[in-house]
Tab-separated table of C-alpha atoms and ligand atoms in Angstrom:
chain	number	residue	atom	x	y	z
A	1085	UNK	CA	-0.195	0.018	0.219
A	1086	UNK	CA	1.199	3.349	-0.816
A	1087	UNK	CA	0.488	6.826	0.454
A	1088	UNK	CA	1.098	10.679	0.412
A	1089	UNK	CA	1.503	13.353	2.886
A	1090	UNK	CA	0.922	16.247	0.938
A	1091	UNK	CA	-1.510	16.422	-1.931
A	1092	UNK	CA	-0.510	18.821	-4.662
A	1093	UNK	CA	-0.151	18.760	-7.855
A	1094	UNK	CA	3.122	16.074	-7.797
A	1095	UNK	CA	1.610	13.936	-4.796
A	1096	UNK	CA	-1.757	13.601	-6.393
A	1097	UNK	CA	-0.214	13.534	-10.023
A	1098	UNK	CA	1.673	10.426	-8.632
A	1099	UNK	CA	-1.254	8.620	-6.946
A	1100	UNK	CA	-3.575	8.746	-10.160
A	1101	UNK	CA	-0.507	7.520	-12.118
A	1102	UNK	CA	-0.105	4.485	-9.556
A	1103	UNK	CA	-3.152	3.644	-9.316
A	1104	UNK	CA	-3.693	3.276	-13.435
A	1105	UNK	CA	-0.709	1.486	-13.153
A	1106	UNK	CA	-1.913	-1.426	-10.650
A	1107	UNK	CA	-0.358	0.034	-7.734
A	1108	UNK	CA	-2.613	0.256	-4.923
A	1109	UNK	CA	-3.460	3.337	-2.929
A	1110	UNK	CA	-4.111	4.096	0.200
A	1111	UNK	CA	-4.796	7.351	0.649
A	1112	UNK	CA	-3.512	10.867	1.514
A	1113	UNK	CA	-3.133	13.154	4.406
A	1114	UNK	CA	-2.424	17.009	3.368
A	1115	UNK	CA	-2.122	20.169	5.667
A	1116	UNK	CA	-5.670	20.978	4.584
A	1117	UNK	CA	-8.393	18.192	4.195
A	1118	UNK	CA	-10.031	19.411	1.040
A	1119	UNK	CA	-6.435	18.897	-0.952
A	1120	UNK	CA	-6.547	15.333	0.730
A	1121	UNK	CA	-9.953	15.284	0.248
A	1122	UNK	CA	-9.826	15.889	-3.521
A	1123	UNK	CA	-7.035	13.475	-4.455
A	1124	UNK	CA	-8.354	10.551	-2.533
A	1125	UNK	CA	-11.569	10.803	-5.005
A	1126	UNK	CA	-9.283	10.865	-8.017
A	1127	UNK	CA	-7.701	7.611	-6.592
A	1128	UNK	CA	-10.396	6.068	-4.832
A	1129	UNK	CA	-8.733	6.343	-1.864
A	1130	UNK	CA	-8.869	7.937	1.407
A	1131	UNK	CA	-8.748	11.275	2.911
A	1132	UNK	CA	-7.166	10.805	6.739
A	1133	UNK	CA	-7.478	13.255	9.601
A	1134	UNK	CA	-4.890	11.162	11.750
A	1135	UNK	CA	-1.611	10.813	10.077
A	1136	UNK	CA	-0.489	7.836	12.110
A	1137	UNK	CA	-3.732	5.096	11.236
A	1138	UNK	CA	-2.815	6.522	7.243
A	1139	UNK	CA	1.251	5.686	8.243
A	1140	UNK	CA	0.730	2.773	10.231
A	1141	UNK	CA	-1.837	1.458	7.147
A	1142	UNK	CA	0.992	1.846	4.532
A	1143	UNK	CA	3.906	0.025	3.267
A	1144	UNK	CA	5.588	3.311	0.885
A	1145	UNK	CA	4.451	6.801	2.747
A	1146	UNK	CA	6.018	9.473	-0.559
A	1147	UNK	CA	6.618	12.907	0.999
A	1148	UNK	CA	4.964	15.336	-1.698
A	1149	UNK	CA	5.251	18.332	0.496
A	1150	UNK	CA	7.203	21.556	-1.162
A	1151	UNK	CA	10.782	21.115	-0.168
A	1152	UNK	CA	11.063	23.451	2.618
A	1153	UNK	CA	8.493	21.694	4.711
A	1154	UNK	CA	9.614	17.796	4.010
A	1155	UNK	CA	12.289	17.570	6.978
A	1156	UNK	CA	9.782	19.098	9.258
A	1157	UNK	CA	7.260	16.352	8.374
A	1158	UNK	CA	9.879	13.581	8.443
A	1159	UNK	CA	10.350	15.289	12.020
A	1160	UNK	CA	6.719	15.062	12.875
A	1161	UNK	CA	6.277	11.270	11.443
A	1162	UNK	CA	9.250	10.197	13.743
A	1163	UNK	CA	7.036	11.130	16.861
A	1164	UNK	CA	3.838	9.210	15.910
A	1165	UNK	CA	4.101	5.718	17.210
A	1166	UNK	CA	4.605	3.597	13.785
A	1167	UNK	CA	4.635	0.010	14.282
A	1168	UNK	CA	6.544	-1.735	11.451
A	1169	UNK	CA	9.290	-0.398	9.305
A	1170	UNK	CA	8.467	1.548	6.294
A	1171	UNK	CA	9.773	3.358	3.096
A	1172	UNK	CA	9.758	7.007	3.079
A	1173	UNK	CA	10.235	8.715	-0.312
A	1174	UNK	CA	10.562	12.219	-1.011
A	1175	UNK	CA	10.105	13.968	-4.556
A	1176	UNK	CA	12.085	16.696	-4.759
A	1177	UNK	CA	14.823	17.044	-7.181
A	1178	UNK	CA	17.457	19.304	-4.863
A	1179	UNK	CA	17.185	18.037	-1.313
A	1180	UNK	CA	18.442	14.568	-0.336
A	1181	UNK	CA	17.233	11.578	1.350
A	1182	UNK	CA	19.025	13.175	4.461
A	1183	UNK	CA	16.175	15.587	4.944
A	1184	UNK	CA	15.168	12.317	5.926
A	1185	UNK	CA	17.167	11.390	8.831
A	1186	UNK	CA	14.632	11.342	12.109
A	1187	UNK	CA	12.965	8.492	10.123
A	1188	UNK	CA	16.130	6.739	9.094
A	1189	UNK	CA	16.753	6.900	12.960
A	1190	UNK	CA	13.991	5.562	13.856
A	1191	UNK	CA	15.179	1.955	11.505
A	1192	UNK	CA	12.934	2.985	8.382
A	1193	UNK	CA	13.888	2.905	4.920
A	1194	UNK	CA	14.339	6.824	3.550
A	1195	UNK	CA	15.431	7.812	-0.333
A	1196	UNK	CA	14.357	10.592	-2.670
A	1197	UNK	CA	12.705	9.553	-5.689
A	1198	UNK	CA	12.459	12.944	-8.683
A	1199	UNK	CA	10.312	12.590	-11.619
A	1200	UNK	CA	12.160	14.482	-14.177
A	1201	UNK	CA	8.939	16.003	-15.456
A	1202	UNK	CA	6.992	20.065	-15.033
A	1203	UNK	CA	4.089	19.161	-13.412
A	1204	UNK	CA	1.772	22.042	-14.137
A	1205	UNK	CA	-1.697	19.968	-14.132
A	1206	UNK	CA	-2.558	16.359	-12.490
A	1207	UNK	CA	-4.151	15.489	-16.413
A	1208	UNK	CA	-1.429	16.710	-18.325
A	1209	UNK	CA	1.223	15.330	-15.317
A	1210	UNK	CA	-0.891	11.621	-15.386
A	1211	UNK	CA	0.167	11.821	-19.335
A	1212	UNK	CA	3.502	11.917	-19.128
A	1213	UNK	CA	4.379	10.351	-16.426
A	1214	UNK	CA	4.353	6.555	-18.507
A	1215	UNK	CA	7.818	8.660	-20.220
A	1216	UNK	CA	9.298	10.404	-17.179
A	1217	UNK	CA	12.396	9.054	-15.683
A	1218	UNK	CA	12.479	8.818	-11.788
A	1219	UNK	CA	16.113	10.203	-10.197
A	1220	UNK	CA	16.115	7.647	-7.510
A	1221	UNK	CA	18.684	8.563	-4.583
A	1222	UNK	CA	19.314	6.841	-1.172
A	1223	UNK	CA	21.682	3.707	0.905
A	1224	UNK	CA	21.607	0.767	-1.565
A	1225	UNK	CA	19.322	-1.179	1.077
A	1226	UNK	CA	16.762	1.289	1.163
A	1227	UNK	CA	16.122	1.462	-2.627
A	1228	UNK	CA	15.326	-1.987	-2.887
A	1229	UNK	CA	12.060	-1.849	-2.028
A	1230	UNK	CA	10.662	0.903	-4.287
A	1231	UNK	CA	13.388	-0.179	-7.138
A	1232	UNK	CA	11.454	-3.392	-7.053
A	1233	UNK	CA	7.768	-1.375	-7.537
A	1234	UNK	CA	9.376	0.375	-10.157
A	1235	UNK	CA	10.394	-2.190	-12.132
A	1236	UNK	CA	7.443	-4.800	-11.344
A	1237	UNK	CA	5.943	-1.947	-13.308
A	1238	UNK	CA	8.344	-1.503	-16.175
A	1239	UNK	CA	8.593	2.445	-14.820
A	1240	UNK	CA	12.219	3.963	-16.045
A	1241	UNK	CA	14.740	5.082	-13.077
A	1242	UNK	CA	17.945	6.132	-12.451
A	1243	UNK	CA	20.343	6.393	-9.627
A	1244	UNK	CA	22.052	9.142	-8.364
A	1245	UNK	CA	24.143	10.108	-5.758
A	1246	UNK	CA	23.875	12.551	-2.935
A	1247	UNK	CA	26.188	14.815	-4.596
A	1248	UNK	CA	25.283	14.967	-7.766
A	1249	UNK	CA	21.963	16.264	-6.494
A	1250	UNK	CA	22.519	19.855	-6.561
A	1251	UNK	CA	23.783	19.772	-10.219
A	1252	UNK	CA	21.021	17.472	-11.787
A	1253	UNK	CA	18.797	19.954	-10.349
A	1254	UNK	CA	20.292	23.099	-11.549
A	1255	UNK	CA	20.414	21.330	-15.672
A	1256	UNK	CA	16.772	20.449	-14.765
A	1257	UNK	CA	15.469	24.074	-13.803
A	1258	UNK	CA	17.603	25.531	-16.603
A	1259	UNK	CA	15.295	23.555	-19.358
A	1260	UNK	CA	12.402	23.272	-17.371
A	1261	UNK	CA	12.166	26.889	-15.814
A	1262	UNK	CA	14.164	28.618	-18.126
A	1263	UNK	CA	12.725	27.373	-21.692
A	1264	UNK	CA	9.155	29.458	-20.403
A	1265	UNK	CA	11.123	32.381	-19.604
A	1266	UNK	CA	12.830	32.150	-23.008
A	1267	UNK	CA	8.919	32.041	-24.775
A	1268	UNK	CA	8.413	35.193	-22.571
A	1269	UNK	CA	11.071	36.964	-23.992
A	1270	UNK	CA	10.355	35.837	-27.644
A	1271	UNK	CA	6.957	36.504	-27.119
A	1272	UNK	CA	7.996	40.436	-26.369
A	1273	UNK	CA	9.747	40.490	-29.628
A	1274	UNK	CA	6.584	38.612	-31.781
A	1275	UNK	CA	4.704	41.420	-30.046
A	1276	UNK	CA	6.946	44.272	-31.055
A	1277	UNK	CA	6.571	42.977	-34.593
A	1278	UNK	CA	3.066	43.188	-33.966
A	1279	UNK	CA	2.363	39.662	-35.095
A	1280	UNK	CA	-1.447	38.853	-33.331
A	1281	UNK	CA	-2.008	35.458	-30.913
A	1282	UNK	CA	-3.816	33.585	-32.923
A	1283	UNK	CA	-0.879	34.034	-35.768
A	1284	UNK	CA	1.780	33.230	-33.430
A	1285	UNK	CA	0.664	30.796	-31.301
A	1286	UNK	CA	0.300	27.560	-33.822
A	1287	UNK	CA	3.293	28.933	-36.075
A	1288	UNK	CA	5.705	29.401	-32.739
A	1289	UNK	CA	4.737	26.066	-31.551
A	1290	UNK	CA	5.781	24.343	-34.895
A	1291	UNK	CA	8.718	26.165	-34.555
A	1292	UNK	CA	9.585	25.072	-30.999
A	1293	UNK	CA	8.562	21.098	-32.069
A	1294	UNK	CA	10.983	21.320	-34.812
A	1295	UNK	CA	14.303	22.660	-32.098
A	1296	UNK	CA	12.644	19.381	-29.780
A	1297	UNK	CA	12.877	17.377	-33.239
A	1298	UNK	CA	16.153	18.334	-34.324
A	1299	UNK	CA	17.473	18.167	-30.196
A	1300	UNK	CA	16.028	14.195	-30.223
A	1301	UNK	CA	18.008	12.894	-33.095
A	1302	UNK	CA	21.598	14.868	-32.657
A	1303	UNK	CA	23.058	16.701	-29.801
A	1304	UNK	CA	22.978	20.401	-29.331
A	1305	UNK	CA	25.886	21.249	-31.335
A	1306	UNK	CA	24.573	19.466	-34.156
A	1307	UNK	CA	20.628	20.822	-33.822
A	1308	UNK	CA	22.028	24.272	-33.732
A	1309	UNK	CA	20.632	26.584	-36.583
A	1310	UNK	CA	20.447	30.524	-37.368
A	1311	UNK	CA	22.445	33.235	-37.347
A	1312	UNK	CA	25.395	32.425	-35.107
A	1313	UNK	CA	25.922	29.230	-36.780
A	1314	UNK	CA	26.077	30.914	-40.437
A	1315	UNK	CA	28.287	33.119	-39.015
A	1316	UNK	CA	25.708	36.105	-40.145
A	1317	UNK	CA	27.379	40.122	-38.569
A	1318	UNK	CA	24.816	41.987	-39.694
A	1319	UNK	CA	21.617	39.933	-38.930
A	1320	UNK	CA	22.906	39.829	-35.154
A	1321	UNK	CA	24.065	43.864	-35.258
A	1322	UNK	CA	20.482	44.539	-36.037
A	1323	UNK	CA	18.683	42.131	-33.216
A	1324	UNK	CA	20.833	43.547	-30.921
A	1325	UNK	CA	19.947	47.545	-32.950
A	1326	UNK	CA	16.105	47.158	-32.385
A	1327	UNK	CA	16.367	45.177	-28.322
A	1328	UNK	CA	18.588	48.333	-27.559
A	1329	UNK	CA	15.672	50.533	-29.088
A	1330	UNK	CA	12.741	48.886	-27.983
A	1331	UNK	CA	13.201	46.188	-25.324
A	1332	UNK	CA	16.359	46.995	-23.585
A	1333	UNK	CA	15.929	44.704	-21.008
A	1334	UNK	CA	16.228	41.724	-23.247
A	1335	UNK	CA	19.852	43.005	-24.390
A	1336	UNK	CA	21.652	41.171	-21.648
A	1337	UNK	CA	19.815	37.930	-22.107
A	1338	UNK	CA	20.024	38.038	-25.720
A	1339	UNK	CA	23.657	38.432	-25.410
A	1340	UNK	CA	24.294	35.903	-22.488
A	1341	UNK	CA	22.849	33.584	-24.844
A	1342	UNK	CA	24.097	34.497	-27.885
A	1343	UNK	CA	27.995	33.928	-26.016
A	1344	UNK	CA	26.968	30.688	-24.917
A	1345	UNK	CA	26.097	29.378	-28.372
A	1346	UNK	CA	29.429	30.311	-29.675
A	1347	UNK	CA	31.103	28.885	-26.851
A	1348	UNK	CA	29.194	25.637	-27.379
A	1349	UNK	CA	30.184	25.724	-31.518
A	1350	UNK	CA	33.663	26.852	-30.226
A	1351	UNK	CA	32.798	29.582	-33.279
A	1352	UNK	CA	33.666	32.921	-32.532
A	1353	UNK	CA	33.609	35.103	-35.471
A	1354	UNK	CA	30.633	37.310	-33.834
A	1355	UNK	CA	32.576	37.566	-30.667
A	1356	UNK	CA	33.338	41.331	-31.666
A	1357	UNK	CA	29.667	42.382	-31.494
A	1358	UNK	CA	28.702	40.317	-28.578
A	1359	UNK	CA	31.018	42.387	-26.741
A	1360	UNK	CA	30.083	46.020	-28.348
B	2452	LIG	N1	6.440	20.642	-9.506
B	2452	LIG	C1	6.971	20.149	-10.509
B	2452	LIG	O1	7.332	20.460	-11.549
B	2452	LIG	C2	7.965	19.096	-9.560
B	2452	LIG	C3	8.124	17.978	-9.901
B	2452	LIG	C4	9.549	16.836	-10.109
B	2452	LIG	C5	9.457	17.218	-8.018
B	2452	LIG	N2	8.684	18.079	-7.647
B	2452	LIG	C6	8.677	18.004	-5.879
B	2452	LIG	O2	7.475	17.436	-5.650
B	2452	LIG	C7	7.169	17.941	-4.432
B	2452	LIG	C8	5.761	18.763	-4.198
B	2452	LIG	O3	5.415	19.738	-5.202
B	2452	LIG	P1	4.478	20.080	-5.924
B	2452	LIG	O4	4.593	20.921	-6.895
B	2452	LIG	O5	3.254	19.086	-6.228
B	2452	LIG	O6	4.262	21.167	-4.515
B	2452	LIG	P2	2.702	22.011	-4.187
B	2452	LIG	O7	1.712	21.509	-5.842
B	2452	LIG	O8	2.812	23.158	-3.682
B	2452	LIG	O9	2.080	20.841	-2.934
B	2452	LIG	C9	2.893	20.836	-1.655
B	2452	LIG	C10	1.723	19.973	-0.656
B	2452	LIG	O10	2.371	20.058	0.117
B	2452	LIG	C11	0.954	19.928	1.486
B	2452	LIG	N3	1.600	20.572	2.068
B	2452	LIG	C12	2.510	21.847	2.760
B	2452	LIG	N4	2.906	21.743	4.283
B	2452	LIG	C13	2.555	20.109	4.639
B	2452	LIG	C14	2.519	19.610	5.737
B	2452	LIG	N5	3.773	20.550	6.788
B	2452	LIG	N6	1.996	18.452	6.014
B	2452	LIG	C15	1.414	18.141	5.118
B	2452	LIG	N7	1.044	18.598	4.326
B	2452	LIG	C16	1.509	19.470	3.778
B	2452	LIG	C17	0.565	21.514	0.682
B	2452	LIG	O11	-1.027	20.922	0.872
B	2452	LIG	P3	-2.660	21.859	1.065
B	2452	LIG	O12	-2.753	22.074	-0.274
B	2452	LIG	O13	-2.987	20.766	1.827
B	2452	LIG	O14	-2.136	23.149	1.677
B	2452	LIG	C18	0.464	21.215	-1.009
B	2452	LIG	O15	-0.237	20.516	-1.318
B	2452	LIG	C19	8.566	18.868	-4.041
B	2452	LIG	O16	9.216	18.448	-3.157
B	2452	LIG	C20	8.680	19.192	-5.706
B	2452	LIG	O17	10.481	19.250	-5.160
B	2452	LIG	C21	7.814	19.042	-8.238
């Protein structure tokens, strides 16, 4: 039996996905009963008001609260009267299993399992979870149980060490968060060009899809297209002129990414323009 402390986006999505994959969900406990009830309804499980009861009725307990609450929740659970050994798993990409130390000291298995996915809505996340890789971290003995569950259900996982997590999570944020920021920055330029959103949205979606497709088969160096790769000095100069005139706040972003692009392909023909 699997249960969740923290009925937010990730806890609810994982519960729905696990249930669809034949993993029995016992229930949810959350800061507010309303969230627990909503998640329980979606997973045909129980919304608990007593944390101790839920933990005692479960084998695997996911702590899917926000990162800052994980340690205090673990400390709270460690104070409870728990009858058997359990496995506690949190889903943070940055924090390690060390934040569950109070539970480890009580003889429980502890680990972190980070699904490398941007959870925006439950419906969207559940669709994507079968293609998602879970990055597991913890002592080998503590990972055996959760690895067995993942193997039985043919879920994709990889192992990661504690000391790798900061770099790993920074990488994850660069892709998933800053890609969104880049779209926002580009939209300001499209708006400046007076491209209406009903024309822009499908056009930009196809452009992004083509980039993802290029990246899929090749590495980033080979996937790159555009003026830096071609060495088109006048094109980049014109971009920087319009940015300086109309959207000066974006100039630095454009330059920083341009310089990183030159480093990536080891081609510095446009160096002078970016340094101007
Ligand atoms: N979002 C992502 O894309 C993503 C991806 C991978 C991993 N993660 C990780 O997944 C975890 C959850 O993230 P999330 O995006 O699902 O966050 P979220 O939507 O903010 O949900 C967190 C939930 O935790 C509950 N909570 C907070 N403090 C609590 C406490 N003391 N006791 C019980 N419940 C408590 C809140 O409950 P109430 O609703 O009842 O107030 C809230 O629903 C985090 O560790 C995050 O790093 C997130």
